Short mmCIF file of C-alpha atoms in Angstrom, two decimals:
data_model
loop_
_atom_site.label_atom_id
_atom_site.label_comp_id
_atom_site.label_asym_id
_atom_site.label_seq_id
_atom_site.Cartn_x
_atom_site.Cartn_y
_atom_site.Cartn_z
CA MET A 17 -18.15 -111.62 104.52
CA SER A 18 -15.77 -114.50 103.83
CA SER A 19 -16.13 -117.15 101.16
CA SER A 20 -17.00 -119.67 103.88
CA ALA A 21 -19.87 -117.39 104.95
CA TYR A 22 -21.09 -117.31 101.35
CA GLN A 23 -21.21 -121.11 101.35
CA THR A 24 -22.93 -121.44 104.75
CA TRP A 25 -26.58 -122.46 104.63
CA GLN A 26 -29.14 -121.47 107.23
CA ILE A 27 -32.65 -122.83 107.67
CA GLY A 28 -35.24 -120.89 109.60
CA PRO A 29 -39.02 -120.71 109.90
CA ALA A 30 -41.07 -118.51 107.61
CA HIS A 31 -44.49 -117.57 108.95
CA VAL A 32 -47.26 -117.46 106.38
CA GLY A 33 -50.74 -116.96 107.76
CA ASP A 34 -51.13 -119.55 110.51
CA ARG A 35 -48.47 -121.79 108.99
CA SER A 36 -44.76 -122.03 109.62
CA VAL A 37 -42.54 -123.59 106.97
CA PRO A 38 -38.75 -124.06 106.89
CA VAL A 39 -36.89 -121.94 104.37
CA ALA A 40 -33.20 -122.35 103.53
CA SER A 41 -31.01 -119.47 102.45
CA LYS A 42 -27.48 -118.14 102.14
CA PRO A 43 -25.81 -115.24 100.33
CA GLY A 44 -26.48 -115.50 96.61
CA VAL A 45 -30.03 -116.84 97.05
CA MET A 46 -32.88 -114.59 95.98
CA ALA A 47 -34.25 -112.53 98.90
CA HIS A 48 -31.50 -113.65 101.28
CA GLY A 49 -31.81 -111.63 104.47
CA SER A 50 -35.14 -110.14 103.42
CA ILE A 51 -38.70 -111.01 102.41
CA ASP A 52 -39.57 -111.17 98.74
CA THR A 53 -42.98 -109.52 98.69
CA PRO A 54 -44.27 -111.20 95.48
CA ALA A 55 -43.31 -114.67 96.79
CA MET A 56 -44.96 -113.93 100.14
CA MET A 57 -48.15 -112.79 98.39
CA MET A 58 -48.37 -116.09 96.51
CA ALA A 59 -47.53 -118.08 99.65
CA GLU A 60 -50.29 -116.33 101.62
CA TRP A 61 -52.82 -117.03 98.86
CA ILE A 62 -51.89 -120.72 98.80
CA SER A 63 -51.88 -120.99 102.59
CA ALA A 64 -55.56 -119.97 102.63
CA MET A 65 -56.57 -122.67 100.10
CA ASP A 66 -58.64 -125.69 100.99
CA THR A 67 -56.76 -128.98 101.10
CA PRO A 68 -56.39 -130.19 97.49
CA ALA A 69 -57.37 -133.64 96.25
CA ALA A 70 -54.95 -136.42 97.14
CA GLY A 71 -52.00 -136.49 94.75
CA ALA A 72 -52.63 -133.00 93.39
CA ARG A 73 -49.51 -131.57 91.74
CA SER A 74 -48.29 -127.99 91.64
CA LEU A 75 -45.80 -126.28 89.34
CA HIS A 76 -43.52 -123.50 90.57
CA LEU A 77 -41.46 -121.48 88.10
CA ALA A 78 -38.63 -119.31 89.49
CA SER A 79 -38.95 -120.94 92.90
CA GLY A 80 -36.31 -118.75 94.58
CA ASN A 81 -35.67 -119.83 98.17
CA GLY A 82 -38.50 -122.37 98.07
CA LEU A 83 -41.04 -120.46 100.18
CA VAL A 84 -43.91 -120.85 97.71
CA PRO A 85 -43.48 -124.58 96.97
CA ALA A 86 -42.91 -125.20 100.70
CA VAL A 87 -46.29 -123.66 101.52
CA ALA A 88 -47.89 -125.56 98.64
CA MET A 89 -46.49 -128.81 100.06
CA ALA A 90 -47.73 -127.89 103.55
CA VAL A 91 -51.23 -127.38 102.12
CA GLY A 92 -51.15 -130.81 100.47
CA PHE A 93 -49.73 -130.40 96.97
CA ALA A 94 -46.87 -132.42 95.49
CA PRO A 95 -44.72 -129.59 94.12
CA ASP A 96 -42.50 -129.57 91.04
CA ALA A 97 -40.17 -126.57 91.46
CA PHE A 98 -37.91 -124.98 88.84
CA ASP A 99 -35.29 -122.26 89.03
CA ARG A 100 -32.65 -121.30 86.48
CA TYR A 101 -30.08 -120.34 89.13
CA LYS A 102 -28.22 -123.09 90.94
CA ALA A 103 -28.21 -121.47 94.39
CA ASN A 104 -31.97 -120.90 94.20
CA ALA A 105 -32.65 -124.47 93.10
CA GLU A 106 -30.50 -125.79 95.93
CA SER A 107 -32.25 -123.48 98.38
CA THR A 108 -35.62 -124.81 97.25
CA ARG A 109 -34.42 -128.40 97.60
CA ARG A 110 -33.17 -127.77 101.13
CA SER A 111 -36.36 -125.97 102.12
CA LEU A 112 -38.59 -128.82 100.96
CA ALA A 113 -36.32 -131.51 102.41
CA ALA A 114 -36.51 -129.79 105.83
CA ALA A 115 -40.30 -129.94 106.01
CA PRO A 116 -41.49 -132.03 108.98
CA GLY A 117 -42.70 -135.47 108.01
CA VAL A 118 -41.70 -135.12 104.35
CA VAL A 119 -41.59 -138.44 102.50
CA ALA A 120 -39.69 -139.59 99.42
CA GLY A 121 -41.36 -138.52 96.19
CA ALA A 122 -43.34 -135.73 97.84
CA TYR A 123 -41.62 -133.10 95.70
CA ALA A 124 -39.17 -132.57 92.84
CA VAL A 125 -36.72 -129.71 92.32
CA HIS A 126 -35.05 -128.93 88.99
CA HIS A 127 -32.20 -126.60 88.07
CA GLU A 128 -33.92 -125.69 84.82
CA VAL A 129 -35.65 -122.68 83.29
CA LEU A 130 -38.74 -124.45 81.93
CA ALA A 131 -40.68 -127.57 82.85
CA ASN A 132 -41.11 -128.86 79.28
CA ASP A 133 -41.41 -132.67 79.32
CA LEU A 134 -40.48 -132.92 83.01
CA VAL A 135 -44.05 -132.02 83.95
CA PRO A 136 -46.77 -133.61 81.78
CA ALA A 137 -49.44 -131.45 80.17
CA THR A 138 -52.66 -130.93 82.16
CA SER A 139 -51.13 -132.64 85.22
CA CYS A 140 -51.23 -129.76 87.72
CA ALA A 141 -53.94 -128.12 89.79
CA LEU A 142 -51.81 -125.09 90.68
CA ALA A 143 -49.05 -123.13 88.93
CA THR A 144 -47.07 -120.21 90.34
CA ILE A 145 -44.79 -117.78 88.54
CA ARG A 146 -42.41 -115.33 90.19
CA ILE A 147 -42.14 -112.81 87.35
CA PRO A 148 -38.77 -113.08 85.60
CA THR A 149 -36.93 -109.97 84.53
CA ASP A 150 -37.23 -110.35 80.75
CA LYS A 151 -40.36 -110.27 78.59
CA HIS A 152 -39.48 -113.53 76.83
CA GLY A 153 -39.21 -115.20 80.22
CA VAL A 154 -42.69 -114.05 81.23
CA GLN A 155 -44.14 -115.30 77.96
CA GLN A 156 -42.43 -118.67 78.34
CA ALA A 157 -43.54 -119.05 81.96
CA VAL A 158 -47.20 -118.27 81.24
CA ALA A 159 -47.19 -120.69 78.31
CA GLU A 160 -45.63 -123.41 80.49
CA ALA A 161 -48.12 -122.81 83.28
CA PHE A 162 -51.09 -123.01 80.91
CA ARG A 163 -49.74 -126.22 79.35
CA ALA A 164 -49.16 -127.88 82.73
CA LEU A 165 -52.52 -126.93 84.28
CA ALA A 166 -55.57 -129.12 84.08
CA VAL A 167 -58.87 -127.43 83.26
CA GLY A 168 -59.98 -125.85 86.52
CA GLY A 169 -56.39 -125.35 87.64
CA VAL A 170 -55.28 -122.00 89.03
CA CYS A 171 -52.32 -119.86 87.95
CA LEU A 172 -50.74 -117.29 90.27
CA ILE A 173 -48.26 -114.75 88.98
CA ALA A 174 -46.63 -112.09 91.13
CA GLY A 175 -43.97 -109.44 90.79
CA ALA A 176 -43.13 -105.80 91.27
CA ASN A 177 -44.60 -103.11 89.04
CA ASP A 178 -41.14 -102.23 87.74
CA GLU A 179 -40.52 -105.93 86.97
CA GLY A 180 -43.41 -105.97 84.52
CA ALA A 181 -46.42 -106.91 86.66
CA LYS A 182 -48.83 -104.84 84.53
CA PRO A 183 -47.78 -106.36 81.16
CA ALA A 184 -47.88 -109.79 82.82
CA ALA A 185 -51.49 -109.16 83.83
CA LYS A 186 -52.37 -108.32 80.23
CA LEU A 187 -50.64 -111.48 78.97
CA LEU A 188 -52.40 -113.63 81.56
CA ALA A 189 -55.77 -112.26 80.43
CA GLN A 190 -54.93 -112.92 76.78
CA VAL A 191 -54.07 -116.54 77.52
CA PHE A 192 -56.64 -117.51 80.17
CA GLY A 193 -59.39 -115.13 79.07
CA HIS A 194 -59.32 -113.28 82.38
CA ALA A 195 -56.91 -112.16 85.10
CA ARG A 196 -57.92 -110.98 88.55
CA LEU A 197 -55.80 -108.57 90.55
CA ASP A 198 -56.00 -110.31 93.92
CA ALA A 199 -53.63 -108.18 95.98
CA GLN A 200 -51.23 -105.29 95.68
CA HIS A 201 -48.86 -103.68 98.13
CA SER A 202 -45.26 -102.45 98.30
CA SER A 203 -45.52 -101.70 94.54
CA CYS A 204 -46.13 -105.41 93.86
CA ARG A 205 -49.11 -107.24 92.37
CA LEU A 206 -50.59 -110.72 92.68
CA LEU A 207 -52.65 -111.89 89.70
CA VAL A 208 -54.87 -114.95 89.58
CA ALA A 209 -56.39 -116.82 86.62
CA THR A 210 -58.22 -120.14 86.25
CA LYS A 211 -57.81 -122.40 83.23
CA LEU A 212 -61.32 -122.67 81.77
CA ALA A 213 -60.61 -124.52 78.51
CA GLU A 214 -58.02 -126.81 76.96
CA ALA A 215 -56.84 -124.18 74.47
CA PRO A 216 -55.64 -120.66 75.28
CA VAL A 217 -57.96 -117.82 74.33
CA ASP A 218 -55.21 -116.12 72.31
CA ALA A 219 -52.59 -118.72 71.35
CA SER A 220 -50.56 -116.16 69.41
CA SER A 221 -49.70 -114.34 72.63
CA ILE A 222 -47.62 -117.31 73.81
CA SER A 223 -46.40 -118.65 70.48
CA SER A 224 -42.78 -118.11 71.47
CA PRO A 225 -40.12 -120.04 69.54
CA TRP A 226 -38.08 -120.06 72.77
CA LEU A 227 -40.40 -122.64 74.33
CA ASP A 228 -38.31 -125.09 72.30
CA GLN A 229 -35.29 -125.62 74.54
CA HIS A 230 -33.32 -126.83 71.53
CA ARG A 231 -33.61 -123.44 69.82
CA PHE A 232 -30.66 -121.09 70.13
CA HIS A 233 -29.81 -117.59 68.92
CA GLU A 234 -26.49 -117.58 67.06
CA VAL A 235 -24.39 -114.43 67.52
CA PRO A 236 -21.13 -114.14 65.53
CA VAL A 237 -18.54 -112.01 67.36
CA THR A 238 -14.88 -111.11 66.95
CA VAL A 239 -12.69 -110.91 70.05
CA ALA A 240 -8.89 -110.55 70.03
CA ASP A 241 -9.06 -111.03 66.24
CA ASP A 242 -10.71 -114.43 66.79
CA ARG A 243 -14.16 -115.14 65.37
CA ILE A 244 -16.53 -117.05 67.63
CA VAL A 245 -20.21 -117.87 67.10
CA LEU A 246 -22.04 -117.64 70.41
CA SER A 247 -25.13 -119.74 71.09
CA THR A 248 -27.50 -117.84 73.37
CA ARG A 249 -31.07 -117.84 74.69
CA PRO A 250 -33.32 -115.23 76.32
CA GLY A 251 -32.43 -114.67 79.95
CA VAL A 252 -28.76 -115.52 79.49
CA PHE A 253 -26.53 -112.54 80.20
CA SER A 254 -26.24 -110.25 77.16
CA TRP A 255 -28.00 -112.82 74.98
CA GLU A 256 -28.46 -110.66 71.89
CA HIS A 257 -24.91 -109.31 71.53
CA LEU A 258 -21.42 -109.50 73.00
CA ASP A 259 -21.31 -107.31 76.09
CA GLU A 260 -18.67 -104.61 76.05
CA ALA A 261 -16.94 -105.75 79.25
CA SER A 262 -16.37 -109.30 78.01
CA GLY A 263 -15.03 -107.92 74.74
CA ILE A 264 -12.51 -105.75 76.59
CA LEU A 265 -11.35 -108.61 78.80
CA GLY A 266 -11.07 -110.93 75.80
CA ASP A 267 -8.83 -108.43 74.01
CA ILE A 268 -6.56 -108.04 77.06
CA MET A 269 -6.20 -111.49 78.64
CA ARG A 270 -3.26 -113.63 77.54
CA ILE A 271 -3.23 -117.39 77.93
CA ALA A 272 -0.02 -119.29 77.19
CA PRO A 273 -0.11 -122.65 75.34
CA GLY A 274 -0.83 -125.47 77.76
CA GLU A 275 -2.13 -123.31 80.61
CA SER A 276 -5.23 -124.47 82.47
CA VAL A 277 -8.03 -121.91 82.74
CA LEU A 278 -11.16 -121.46 84.83
CA ASP A 279 -13.88 -119.15 83.46
CA LEU A 280 -16.09 -118.05 86.37
CA GLY A 281 -19.55 -116.92 85.28
CA CYS A 282 -19.04 -117.97 81.67
CA GLY A 283 -22.38 -116.85 80.22
CA SER A 284 -22.62 -118.07 76.64
CA GLY A 285 -18.93 -119.00 76.67
CA VAL A 286 -17.01 -116.33 74.77
CA LEU A 287 -14.10 -115.94 77.22
CA GLY A 288 -13.77 -119.65 77.88
CA VAL A 289 -13.67 -120.51 74.17
CA LEU A 290 -11.12 -117.77 73.51
CA ALA A 291 -8.99 -119.07 76.41
CA ALA A 292 -9.26 -122.63 75.09
CA ARG A 293 -8.06 -121.57 71.66
CA GLN A 294 -5.12 -119.65 73.12
CA SER A 295 -4.21 -122.50 75.47
CA ARG A 296 -4.56 -125.09 72.69
CA THR A 297 -3.98 -128.16 74.87
CA GLY A 298 -4.60 -126.85 78.39
CA ARG A 299 -7.65 -127.88 80.37
CA VAL A 300 -10.36 -125.19 80.35
CA VAL A 301 -13.43 -125.34 82.62
CA LEU A 302 -16.39 -122.98 82.24
CA LEU A 303 -18.78 -122.45 85.16
CA ASP A 304 -22.12 -120.68 85.45
CA ALA A 305 -25.04 -120.75 87.88
CA ASP A 306 -27.61 -120.20 85.09
CA ALA A 307 -28.94 -123.48 83.67
CA ASP A 308 -29.47 -122.02 80.20
CA ALA A 309 -26.04 -120.36 80.19
CA VAL A 310 -24.48 -123.79 80.77
CA ARG A 311 -26.40 -125.23 77.82
CA CYS A 312 -25.45 -122.27 75.63
CA ALA A 313 -21.77 -122.38 76.56
CA ARG A 314 -21.58 -126.10 75.78
CA ARG A 315 -23.05 -125.48 72.35
CA THR A 316 -20.70 -122.51 71.77
CA ALA A 317 -17.66 -124.61 72.70
CA THR A 318 -18.75 -127.55 70.54
CA ALA A 319 -19.35 -125.31 67.52
CA ALA A 320 -15.89 -123.76 68.05
CA GLY A 321 -14.29 -127.20 67.94
CA CYS A 322 -12.79 -126.85 71.44
CA ARG A 323 -12.12 -130.36 72.71
CA ASN A 324 -10.26 -129.11 75.78
CA VAL A 325 -13.37 -127.44 77.25
CA GLU A 326 -15.75 -128.68 79.93
CA VAL A 327 -18.82 -126.69 81.01
CA ARG A 328 -20.43 -127.24 84.42
CA ALA A 329 -23.31 -125.78 86.40
CA SER A 330 -21.90 -124.23 89.55
CA ASP A 331 -22.63 -121.82 92.38
CA VAL A 332 -19.36 -119.89 92.04
CA THR A 333 -16.70 -122.67 92.24
CA ASP A 334 -18.53 -125.46 94.04
CA ALA A 335 -18.27 -127.66 90.92
CA VAL A 336 -14.44 -127.48 90.96
CA ALA A 337 -13.90 -127.57 94.71
CA ASP A 338 -10.81 -129.83 94.52
CA GLU A 339 -9.25 -128.45 91.32
CA VAL A 340 -6.62 -125.76 90.67
CA PHE A 341 -5.76 -123.70 87.59
CA ASP A 342 -3.07 -121.48 86.11
CA VAL A 343 -5.51 -118.70 85.22
CA VAL A 344 -8.96 -117.57 86.35
CA VAL A 345 -10.93 -115.18 84.14
CA SER A 346 -14.23 -113.63 85.19
CA ASN A 347 -16.87 -111.08 84.32
CA PRO A 348 -18.71 -111.53 87.64
CA PRO A 349 -22.35 -110.64 88.23
CA PHE A 350 -22.98 -107.90 90.75
CA HIS A 351 -26.78 -107.81 90.66
CA LEU A 352 -29.01 -109.92 92.88
CA GLY A 353 -32.57 -109.07 91.92
CA LYS A 354 -32.71 -105.33 91.21
CA GLY A 355 -29.95 -104.20 93.55
CA THR A 356 -26.18 -104.23 93.58
CA ASP A 357 -24.82 -106.99 95.80
CA LEU A 358 -21.07 -107.30 96.40
CA ALA A 359 -21.41 -110.62 98.23
CA ILE A 360 -21.28 -112.49 94.93
CA PRO A 361 -18.18 -110.81 93.42
CA ARG A 362 -16.48 -111.10 96.82
CA ALA A 363 -17.14 -114.84 96.72
CA PHE A 364 -15.88 -114.94 93.11
CA ILE A 365 -12.60 -113.25 94.10
CA GLU A 366 -12.02 -115.30 97.25
CA GLN A 367 -12.84 -118.58 95.53
CA ALA A 368 -10.73 -117.62 92.49
CA TYR A 369 -7.77 -117.21 94.86
CA ALA A 370 -8.46 -120.67 96.32
CA ARG A 371 -8.60 -122.27 92.87
CA LEU A 372 -5.33 -120.76 91.59
CA LEU A 373 -1.96 -122.47 91.66
CA PRO A 374 0.94 -120.50 93.20
CA GLY A 375 1.95 -118.05 90.47
CA GLY A 376 -1.53 -118.27 88.95
CA ARG A 377 -3.20 -115.16 87.54
CA LEU A 378 -6.62 -113.58 87.96
CA TYR A 379 -8.18 -111.45 85.20
CA LEU A 380 -11.43 -109.72 86.20
CA VAL A 381 -13.48 -107.12 84.32
CA ALA A 382 -15.96 -104.84 86.04
CA ASN A 383 -17.81 -101.56 85.89
CA ARG A 384 -15.18 -99.01 86.81
CA THR A 385 -17.29 -97.66 89.71
CA LEU A 386 -17.32 -100.97 91.60
CA PRO A 387 -14.85 -101.24 94.52
CA TYR A 388 -13.28 -104.57 93.56
CA GLU A 389 -9.70 -103.45 94.12
CA SER A 390 -10.05 -103.64 97.91
CA LEU A 391 -11.57 -107.13 97.65
CA ILE A 392 -8.70 -108.35 95.46
CA ASP A 393 -6.08 -106.75 97.69
CA GLU A 394 -7.54 -108.48 100.75
CA CYS A 395 -7.07 -111.89 99.10
CA PHE A 396 -3.97 -111.48 96.96
CA GLY A 397 -2.05 -108.69 98.70
CA GLU A 398 -1.83 -106.77 95.43
CA VAL A 399 -3.91 -105.35 92.61
CA ARG A 400 -2.87 -104.99 88.99
CA THR A 401 -4.75 -102.77 86.55
CA ALA A 402 -4.59 -103.92 82.93
CA HIS A 403 -7.24 -101.52 81.58
CA ASP A 404 -8.94 -98.42 83.01
CA GLY A 405 -11.53 -97.24 80.51
CA ARG A 406 -14.41 -94.84 80.56
CA ARG A 407 -16.91 -97.53 81.61
CA PHE A 408 -14.97 -100.68 82.45
CA LYS A 409 -11.72 -101.75 84.05
CA VAL A 410 -9.73 -104.97 83.88
CA ILE A 411 -8.00 -105.70 87.17
CA GLY A 412 -6.37 -108.73 88.70
CA ALA A 413 -3.48 -110.16 90.65
CA VAL A 414 -1.01 -113.03 90.94
CA ARG A 415 -1.26 -115.62 93.70
CA ARG A 416 2.18 -115.61 95.31
CA VAL A 417 1.88 -118.68 97.56
#
């Protein structure tokens, strides 16, 4: 698959009950090329609902490709959809925009983790949660859903058993006072609860400090003999400590004074800040698809005093489509959902090549079992190995023309 294929959107019909709704997708979007069973379970439940009252709002957390909010809009809701990953948020926006007869103001899509002040308290009749992968994320999502729902509003939460569906059911019951298992198949569960009172039954179960989006976890680390304090949040890659791969790449990469650097998939910003300090005056741009990672990296760079750093939300390099750099550094993601997906690192490598000046260098760190060498060789015509360790390797190349 080429980089252009990664960037090519497709919109097709998704059939839910007796309804057909448009759903946009491309590589990098959750459930691309497949059906996400938990999302389909929620969509089927919503499709069978009676038409809601005029102006009824719905909240959708982790909206993915937009299937669930698209069905909610088809039923008659005005959806507010949220997803932390840029490609998912864009997929949701395209899905809703493609609905027949859609009018301005019928929906809102946000590249954010949580609704917070974007959705007023008690303003929604329906809330849906596609279970996130971390326990803090589930706690935050249930708290946000309860806050946004009016009394009488319904919360749906769905996910696979190995994603934490059973603990999510327990949490839902603690907050709402009950949780009904409405459906289960393909090792997935759909849980339903109705908000019966203004206050949660057990407020302590959702008293997470991470509901405050201005709260960060500060992690002091030392890389290449340079001390950096990382700002992180739950859900951001390796949020509680410096991951080993980034530490190895940070110790190996060399940035000359004045060189411009692109950090692809910056996470909380450790490699980008280290590059900015080594470059001193060179322009350094940090990119990440995760909305909270972008916020964390900005805070990390500001605390480090790096005035030559800019952090942008981006699906791979779409935020720097017309820019070129002397160096690209990356610790690319290779998981999409629970599986290994090489479409994303392939796009990282191909787009890194496109963003490098002639003579520019790529530094990439990866699990040593991943076959990135062939991907790099296809683009650059060479592969250089800077580190071959027990668990991780640092490989790269130089763009010749």
